[in-house]
Coordinates of C-alpha atoms in Angstrom, one line a residue:
X1 CA 13.6 -0.4 -83.0
X2 CA 10.9 -2.9 -82.3
X3 CA 13.2 -4.8 -79.7
X4 CA 13.8 -1.5 -77.7
X5 CA 9.7 -0.5 -77.9
X6 CA 9.4 -3.7 -76.3
X7 CA 11.9 -3.2 -73.7
X8 CA 10.5 0.2 -72.9
X9 CA 7.0 -1.4 -72.5
X10 CA 8.4 -4.2 -70.3
X11 CA 9.7 -1.7 -68.1
X12 CA 6.2 0.3 -68.0
X13 CA 4.6 -2.4 -66.9
X14 CA 6.8 -3.5 -64.5
X15 CA 6.6 0.2 -62.7
X16 CA 3.2 -0.1 -63.1
X17 CA 2.6 -3.2 -61.3
X18 CA 5.1 -1.6 -58.4
X19 CA 2.9 1.3 -58.4
X20 CA 0.0 -0.6 -57.9
X21 CA 1.6 -2.8 -55.2
X22 CA 2.7 0.3 -53.3
X23 CA -1.0 1.6 -53.7
X24 CA -2.3 -1.8 -52.3
X25 CA -0.1 -1.9 -49.4
X26 CA -0.9 1.8 -48.6
X27 CA -4.5 1.0 -48.6
X28 CA -4.1 -2.4 -46.3
X29 CA -2.0 -0.5 -44.0
X30 CA -4.6 2.3 -44.1
X31 CA -7.5 -0.4 -43.3
X32 CA -5.3 -1.7 -40.4
X33 CA -4.8 1.4 -38.8
X34 CA -5.3 0.9 -34.9
X35 CA -6.7 4.2 -34.1
X36 CA -8.5 7.4 -35.4
X37 CA -6.7 10.8 -34.9
X38 CA -9.2 11.4 -31.8
X39 CA -8.3 8.2 -30.4
X40 CA -4.1 8.4 -31.0
X41 CA -4.8 12.0 -29.1
X42 CA -6.6 10.1 -26.2
X43 CA -3.9 7.7 -26.1
X44 CA -1.3 10.2 -26.1
X45 CA -2.6 12.2 -23.3
X46 CA -3.4 9.5 -20.8
X47 CA 0.0 7.7 -21.3
X48 CA 1.6 11.3 -20.7
X49 CA -0.5 11.5 -17.4
X50 CA 0.6 7.9 -16.5
X51 CA 4.1 9.1 -16.7
X52 CA 3.6 11.9 -14.2
X53 CA 1.0 10.0 -12.0
X54 CA 3.5 7.3 -10.8
X55 CA 6.2 9.6 -9.3
X56 CA 3.5 12.1 -8.1
X57 CA 1.7 9.0 -6.1
X58 CA 5.4 8.4 -4.2
X59 CA 4.7 12.0 -2.9
X60 CA 6.4 15.4 -3.9
X61 CA 10.2 15.2 -3.1
X62 CA 12.8 16.8 -5.6
X63 CA 13.4 13.6 -7.0
X64 CA 9.8 12.9 -7.9
X65 CA 9.0 16.2 -9.2
X66 CA 11.8 15.8 -11.3
X67 CA 10.6 12.7 -12.9
X68 CA 6.8 14.5 -12.9
X69 CA 8.0 17.9 -14.6
X70 CA 8.7 16.6 -18.1
X71 CA 5.4 14.9 -18.5
X72 CA 3.2 17.5 -16.9
X73 CA 4.9 20.2 -19.3
X74 CA 4.0 18.2 -22.3
X75 CA 0.3 17.9 -21.0
X76 CA 0.3 21.9 -20.4
X77 CA 1.7 22.5 -23.6
X78 CA 4.4 25.3 -22.2
X79 CA 8.1 26.0 -23.4
X80 CA 9.2 25.6 -19.7
X81 CA 7.6 24.2 -16.3
X82 CA 8.7 24.7 -12.5
X83 CA 7.2 22.7 -9.7
X84 CA 8.1 24.8 -6.6
X85 CA 6.8 25.2 -2.9
X86 CA 6.9 28.0 -0.5
X87 CA 11.0 27.8 -0.2
X88 CA 12.4 26.5 -3.3
X89 CA 12.3 25.1 -6.9
X90 CA 11.9 21.2 -6.5
X91 CA 12.3 20.8 -10.3
X92 CA 12.4 22.7 -13.7
X93 CA 12.0 21.4 -17.1
X94 CA 12.2 23.1 -20.7
X95 CA 13.5 26.6 -21.4
X96 CA 13.6 29.7 -19.3
X97 CA 15.1 27.9 -16.1
X98 CA 17.2 31.3 -15.7
X99 CA 13.8 32.8 -14.2
X100 CA 13.8 30.1 -11.4
X101 CA 14.4 32.7 -8.6
X102 CA 11.4 34.8 -10.0
X103 CA 9.1 31.8 -10.7
X104 CA 9.7 30.7 -7.4
X105 CA 9.0 33.9 -5.8
X106 CA 5.6 33.9 -7.6
X107 CA 4.6 30.7 -6.7
X108 CA 5.4 31.7 -2.9
X109 CA 2.9 34.5 -3.6
X110 CA 0.2 32.3 -5.0
X111 CA 0.6 29.9 -2.3
X112 CA 0.1 32.8 0.2
X113 CA -2.8 34.1 -1.5
X114 CA -4.4 30.6 -2.5
X115 CA -4.9 31.6 -5.9
X116 CA -3.6 31.3 -9.6
X117 CA -1.5 34.1 -11.1
X118 CA -0.6 35.2 -14.4
X119 CA 2.6 36.8 -15.1
X120 CA 3.5 38.9 -18.1
X121 CA 6.8 39.7 -19.5
X122 CA 6.9 42.9 -17.6
X123 CA 6.7 40.7 -14.3
X124 CA 9.8 38.7 -15.5
X125 CA 12.6 41.4 -16.7
X126 CA 15.5 39.7 -18.3
X127 CA 18.5 41.1 -19.6
X128 CA 19.2 38.2 -21.7
X129 CA 18.7 38.9 -25.4
X130 CA 17.9 35.2 -26.4
X131 CA 15.3 35.2 -23.6
X132 CA 12.3 33.4 -24.9
X133 CA 10.2 34.0 -21.7
X134 CA 7.0 36.0 -22.3
X135 CA 5.0 35.2 -19.5
X136 CA 3.7 32.4 -16.9
X137 CA 0.7 31.0 -15.2
X138 CA 1.3 29.9 -11.7
X139 CA -1.2 27.3 -10.1
X140 CA -1.2 26.1 -6.5
X141 CA -1.4 22.3 -6.4
X142 CA -4.6 21.6 -4.1
X143 CA -4.6 18.7 -1.9
X144 CA -7.5 16.9 -0.3
X145 CA -8.6 20.0 1.9
X146 CA -8.3 22.4 -0.7
X147 CA -4.9 23.7 0.8
X148 CA -1.6 23.7 -1.1
X149 CA 1.8 23.3 -0.3
X150 CA 3.5 23.5 -3.9
X151 CA 2.7 25.0 -7.2
X152 CA 2.9 24.4 -10.8
X153 CA 4.5 27.2 -13.0
X154 CA 4.2 27.0 -16.6
X155 CA 6.4 29.2 -18.6
X156 CA 4.9 31.0 -22.1
X157 CA 7.3 31.9 -24.9
X158 CA 4.3 34.4 -25.9
X159 CA 1.7 36.4 -23.3
X160 CA -0.1 33.6 -21.8
X161 CA -3.4 32.8 -23.7
X162 CA -6.6 31.5 -22.1
X163 CA -5.8 27.9 -23.5
X164 CA -2.4 27.7 -21.4
X165 CA -4.0 29.3 -18.4
X166 CA -6.7 26.6 -18.4
X167 CA -4.7 24.1 -18.9
X168 CA -2.4 25.0 -16.5
X169 CA -5.1 24.7 -14.0
X170 CA -6.5 21.7 -14.9
X171 CA -3.1 20.1 -14.8
X172 CA -2.5 21.4 -11.4
X173 CA -6.0 20.2 -10.2
X174 CA -5.1 16.5 -11.7
X175 CA -1.4 16.8 -10.0
X176 CA -3.0 17.8 -6.9
X177 CA -5.2 14.9 -6.5
X178 CA -2.5 12.5 -7.2
X179 CA -0.4 14.2 -4.2
X180 CA -3.6 13.8 -2.2
X181 CA -3.6 9.9 -2.9
X182 CA -0.4 9.8 -2.1
X183 CA -1.0 11.4 1.2
X184 CA -3.9 9.2 1.7
X185 CA -1.6 6.1 1.0
X186 CA 1.1 7.4 3.4
X187 CA -1.7 7.8 6.1
X188 CA -2.7 4.5 5.2
X189 CA 0.6 3.0 6.3
X190 CA 0.7 5.2 9.4
X191 CA -2.7 4.0 10.6
X192 CA -1.3 0.3 10.1
X193 CA 1.7 1.0 11.9
X194 CA -0.4 2.6 14.7
X195 CA -2.7 -0.6 14.7
X196 CA 0.2 -2.7 15.0
X197 CA 1.4 -0.7 18.0
X198 CA -2.2 -1.2 19.6
X199 CA -2.0 -4.8 19.2
X200 CA 1.3 -5.0 21.0
X201 CA -0.2 -2.7 23.6
X202 CA -3.2 -4.9 24.2
X203 CA -1.4 -7.9 23.9
X204 CA 1.7 -7.7 26.2
X205 CA 0.4 -6.6 29.6
X206 CA -1.7 -9.8 30.6
X207 CA 0.4 -12.1 28.5
X208 CA 3.7 -10.8 30.0
X209 CA 2.3 -11.2 33.4
X210 CA 0.8 -14.7 32.8
X211 CA 4.0 -15.9 31.2
X212 CA 6.4 -14.7 33.7
X213 CA 4.1 -16.1 36.5
X214 CA 4.2 -19.5 34.8
X215 CA 8.3 -19.3 34.5
X216 CA 8.5 -18.5 37.9
X217 CA 6.3 -21.6 39.1
X218 CA 9.4 -23.5 37.6
X219 CA 12.3 -21.7 39.1
X220 CA 12.9 -23.6 41.9
X221 CA 11.2 -27.0 41.1
X222 CA 12.2 -27.4 37.4
X223 CA 15.1 -25.2 36.6
X224 CA 16.0 -26.5 33.2
X225 CA 12.2 -25.9 32.0
X226 CA 12.3 -22.2 33.4
X227 CA 15.3 -21.7 31.4
X228 CA 13.6 -23.1 28.1
X229 CA 10.6 -21.1 28.9
X230 CA 12.6 -17.8 29.3
X231 CA 14.3 -18.5 25.8
X232 CA 10.9 -19.3 24.3
X233 CA 9.6 -15.8 25.9
X234 CA 12.5 -13.8 24.8
X235 CA 12.0 -15.1 21.2
X236 CA 8.7 -14.4 21.3
X237 CA 8.9 -10.7 22.3
X238 CA 11.6 -10.0 20.0
X239 CA 9.3 -11.2 17.2
X240 CA 6.3 -9.3 18.4
X241 CA 8.0 -6.1 19.1
X242 CA 10.1 -6.0 15.9
X243 CA 10.6 -2.5 14.7
X244 CA 10.8 -3.1 10.8
X245 CA 8.2 -4.5 8.4
X246 CA 4.2 -4.5 8.2
X247 CA 4.3 -7.9 6.9
X248 CA 5.4 -11.3 7.7
X249 CA 5.3 -15.0 6.4
X250 CA 2.7 -17.4 7.6
X251 CA 6.0 -19.3 8.3
X252 CA 7.1 -16.8 10.7
X253 CA 3.8 -16.2 12.2
X254 CA 3.5 -19.7 13.2
X255 CA 6.8 -20.0 14.8
X256 CA 5.8 -17.2 16.9
X257 CA 2.5 -18.8 17.8
X258 CA 4.3 -22.1 18.6
X259 CA 6.4 -20.3 21.2
X260 CA 3.4 -18.3 22.7
X261 CA 1.7 -21.7 22.9
X262 CA 4.8 -23.2 24.5
X263 CA 4.5 -20.9 27.3
X264 CA 0.4 -21.4 27.8
X265 CA 0.8 -24.8 27.8
X266 CA 3.3 -24.5 30.9
X267 CA 0.7 -22.5 32.3
X268 CA -2.5 -24.7 31.7
X269 CA -0.6 -27.9 31.8
X270 CA -2.6 -31.0 30.1
X271 CA -5.8 -28.8 29.7
X272 CA -4.3 -27.1 27.0
X273 CA -4.3 -29.2 23.7
X274 CA -3.0 -28.2 20.2
X275 CA -3.9 -29.3 16.7
X276 CA -1.8 -28.1 13.8
X277 CA -2.8 -28.9 10.1
X278 CA -0.6 -26.8 8.0
X279 CA 0.0 -27.1 4.1
X280 CA 3.8 -26.7 3.6
X281 CA 3.2 -25.1 0.2
X282 CA 1.4 -22.1 2.2
X283 CA 4.2 -21.6 4.6
X284 CA 5.7 -19.0 2.4
X285 CA 2.4 -16.9 1.9
X286 CA 2.5 -12.9 2.9
X287 CA 0.4 -11.7 5.7
X288 CA 0.2 -8.7 7.7
X289 CA 2.3 -8.7 10.8
X290 CA 0.4 -10.1 13.9
X291 CA -2.8 -10.9 12.4
X292 CA -2.7 -14.4 13.3
X293 CA -1.4 -14.7 16.6
X294 CA -4.3 -12.5 18.2
X295 CA -6.9 -15.2 17.0
X296 CA -5.0 -17.7 18.6
X297 CA -4.5 -15.8 22.0
X298 CA -8.4 -15.0 22.0
X299 CA -8.9 -19.0 21.4
X300 CA -6.9 -19.6 24.7
X301 CA -7.5 -16.8 26.5
X302 CA -11.5 -16.5 26.3
X303 CA -12.2 -19.6 24.8
X304 CA -10.5 -22.3 26.9
X305 CA -9.3 -20.5 30.0
X306 CA -13.0 -20.3 31.0
X307 CA -13.8 -24.0 30.1
X308 CA -13.5 -26.7 32.7
X309 CA -11.4 -29.7 31.6
X310 CA -9.3 -29.9 28.5
X311 CA -9.8 -27.6 25.8
X312 CA -8.6 -27.8 21.9
X313 CA -7.1 -25.3 19.6
X314 CA -7.0 -26.3 16.1
X315 CA -4.8 -24.3 13.3
X316 CA -5.2 -25.2 9.9
X317 CA -3.7 -23.6 6.6
X318 CA -4.9 -24.9 3.5
X319 CA -3.7 -24.4 0.0
X320 CA -6.7 -23.2 -2.0
X321 CA -5.6 -22.2 -5.5
X322 CA -4.9 -18.6 -5.7
X323 CA -5.4 -18.2 -1.8
X324 CA -4.5 -19.7 1.5
X325 CA -7.4 -20.3 3.8
X326 CA -6.4 -20.2 7.5
X327 CA -8.6 -21.0 10.3
X328 CA -8.3 -21.0 14.2
X329 CA -10.9 -23.0 16.1
X330 CA -11.4 -23.8 19.9
X331 CA -14.2 -26.1 21.4
X332 CA -14.4 -23.4 24.5
X333 CA -17.4 -21.4 25.7
X334 CA -18.1 -19.5 22.6
X335 CA -19.4 -16.1 22.6
X336 CA -22.1 -13.9 21.5
X337 CA -22.0 -13.0 17.7
X338 CA -22.8 -9.7 18.4
X339 CA -19.7 -8.8 20.2
X340 CA -18.1 -8.4 16.6
X341 CA -20.3 -6.0 15.3
X342 CA -18.4 -2.8 14.1
X343 CA -19.6 -0.7 16.9
X344 CA -19.7 -3.2 19.7
X345 CA -16.9 -2.1 22.3
X346 CA -14.8 -4.8 24.1
X347 CA -15.9 -6.6 27.2
X348 CA -14.8 -4.8 30.5
X349 CA -11.7 -7.3 30.7
X350 CA -10.9 -6.3 27.1
X351 CA -12.4 -9.8 25.8
X352 CA -11.8 -10.3 22.0
X353 CA -9.4 -7.5 21.8
X354 CA -7.4 -7.0 18.5
X355 CA -9.9 -9.3 16.4
X356 CA -11.6 -6.2 14.9
X357 CA -8.0 -4.7 14.4
X358 CA -7.1 -7.7 12.5
X359 CA -10.3 -7.6 10.6
X360 CA -10.0 -4.1 9.4
X361 CA -6.1 -4.5 8.6
X362 CA -6.6 -7.7 6.4
X363 CA -9.7 -5.6 4.5
X364 CA -7.4 -2.6 4.0
X365 CA -4.7 -4.6 2.5
X366 CA -6.6 -7.4 0.6
X367 CA -10.1 -5.9 0.1
X368 CA -13.3 -6.0 1.8
X369 CA -14.2 -9.3 0.9
X370 CA -11.0 -10.8 2.7
X371 CA -12.1 -9.8 6.4
X372 CA -12.4 -12.4 9.0
X373 CA -15.1 -14.7 9.4
X374 CA -16.3 -15.4 12.8
X375 CA -18.5 -18.5 13.4
X376 CA -19.9 -19.1 17.3
X377 CA -22.5 -19.2 19.9
X378 CA -22.5 -19.5 23.6
X379 CA -21.2 -22.8 24.4
X380 CA -20.5 -24.0 21.0
X381 CA -17.0 -23.0 20.7
X382 CA -15.5 -20.4 17.9
X383 CA -14.2 -20.6 14.9
X384 CA -12.2 -17.7 13.2
X385 CA -11.2 -18.0 9.5
X386 CA -9.7 -15.7 6.9
X387 CA -8.8 -15.9 3.1
X388 CA -5.2 -14.5 2.3
X389 CA -4.1 -14.3 -1.5
X390 CA -1.0 -16.0 -2.4
X391 CA 0.4 -12.9 -4.4
X392 CA -0.5 -9.6 -3.6
X393 CA 1.4 -6.5 -5.1
X394 CA 1.2 -4.5 -2.1
X395 CA 2.5 -7.4 0.3
X396 CA 6.6 -7.9 0.9
X397 CA 7.2 -10.1 3.6

């Protein structure tokens, strides 16, 4: 009997120890909790918003709307959610999809009236006995100008309450801001392409004329050299007028500059001297297309062509840790630094054309602290420098 009592006491002791251990673990886990209830709610909302933001920042299409519909429905707290324009339903998530035509028609009315609409069960008649739809809130997605081409439709399984209405309106306003940012990104890309076209238009007229004149001078006296210059000219124009890609590598840009200088040396002869100092490790660095060639052209055209005697163009690209430092320097006639003011027009002959363009493109891609730095004065030559990050998420050469 005493032995049985001892066994029972031993088991009880073990159970008590286990209970104490469990309590201790629970307390320890509670102390290590990473967030309060409010912090967890904030995290959940921001995380869900980020899931919707990524596709919306790519613009509104059926594919991006489909990806954004579910997190948007979670944000609103609706049983179903539709994204529609004035012609069709782009995406639907959740319950109530059999009301798509009615919801799209309501979105069309909201976009036409430029205001939100609250629908009741009477506005959404249905013969299905299992239908849960009891109303909906339609909110246009405003763009940067306040206009809207699409709407958010939140489906409710009960008459729409003020909380659902407010949540839908705020979510639509937020989603509209993401679409406005997408349009801004698209506009920036179109502007970049337009600036490249402008550079091509500025570079081509005088250079093509001078290049063909230089080639023509060798046709009779040195046909073989004329043939080589024609091939170099063809490769240069092929690169300069290529139809794809906003970015290139430093190696490709330097290769095109070498062809340009080969043609210019045929025109200037021994008057044009070139010195290159290029670190091999920076050759793969990506940079905006045609951002280096205009600097070299301006050095030759405006710095050295007006200088009597021999002129030197020095092109250097150095490895500077996370950046590549590039300079184009000439010992030509120099210029007035005020020429490079933001509001200063180009000279009557198009002097310094393209440099402001390059400066703006560098700033738009890499940030304001990555613009051109110009050091010059009349009679003192010109040095133009740029700093290019070796790696940048937006640059794909």
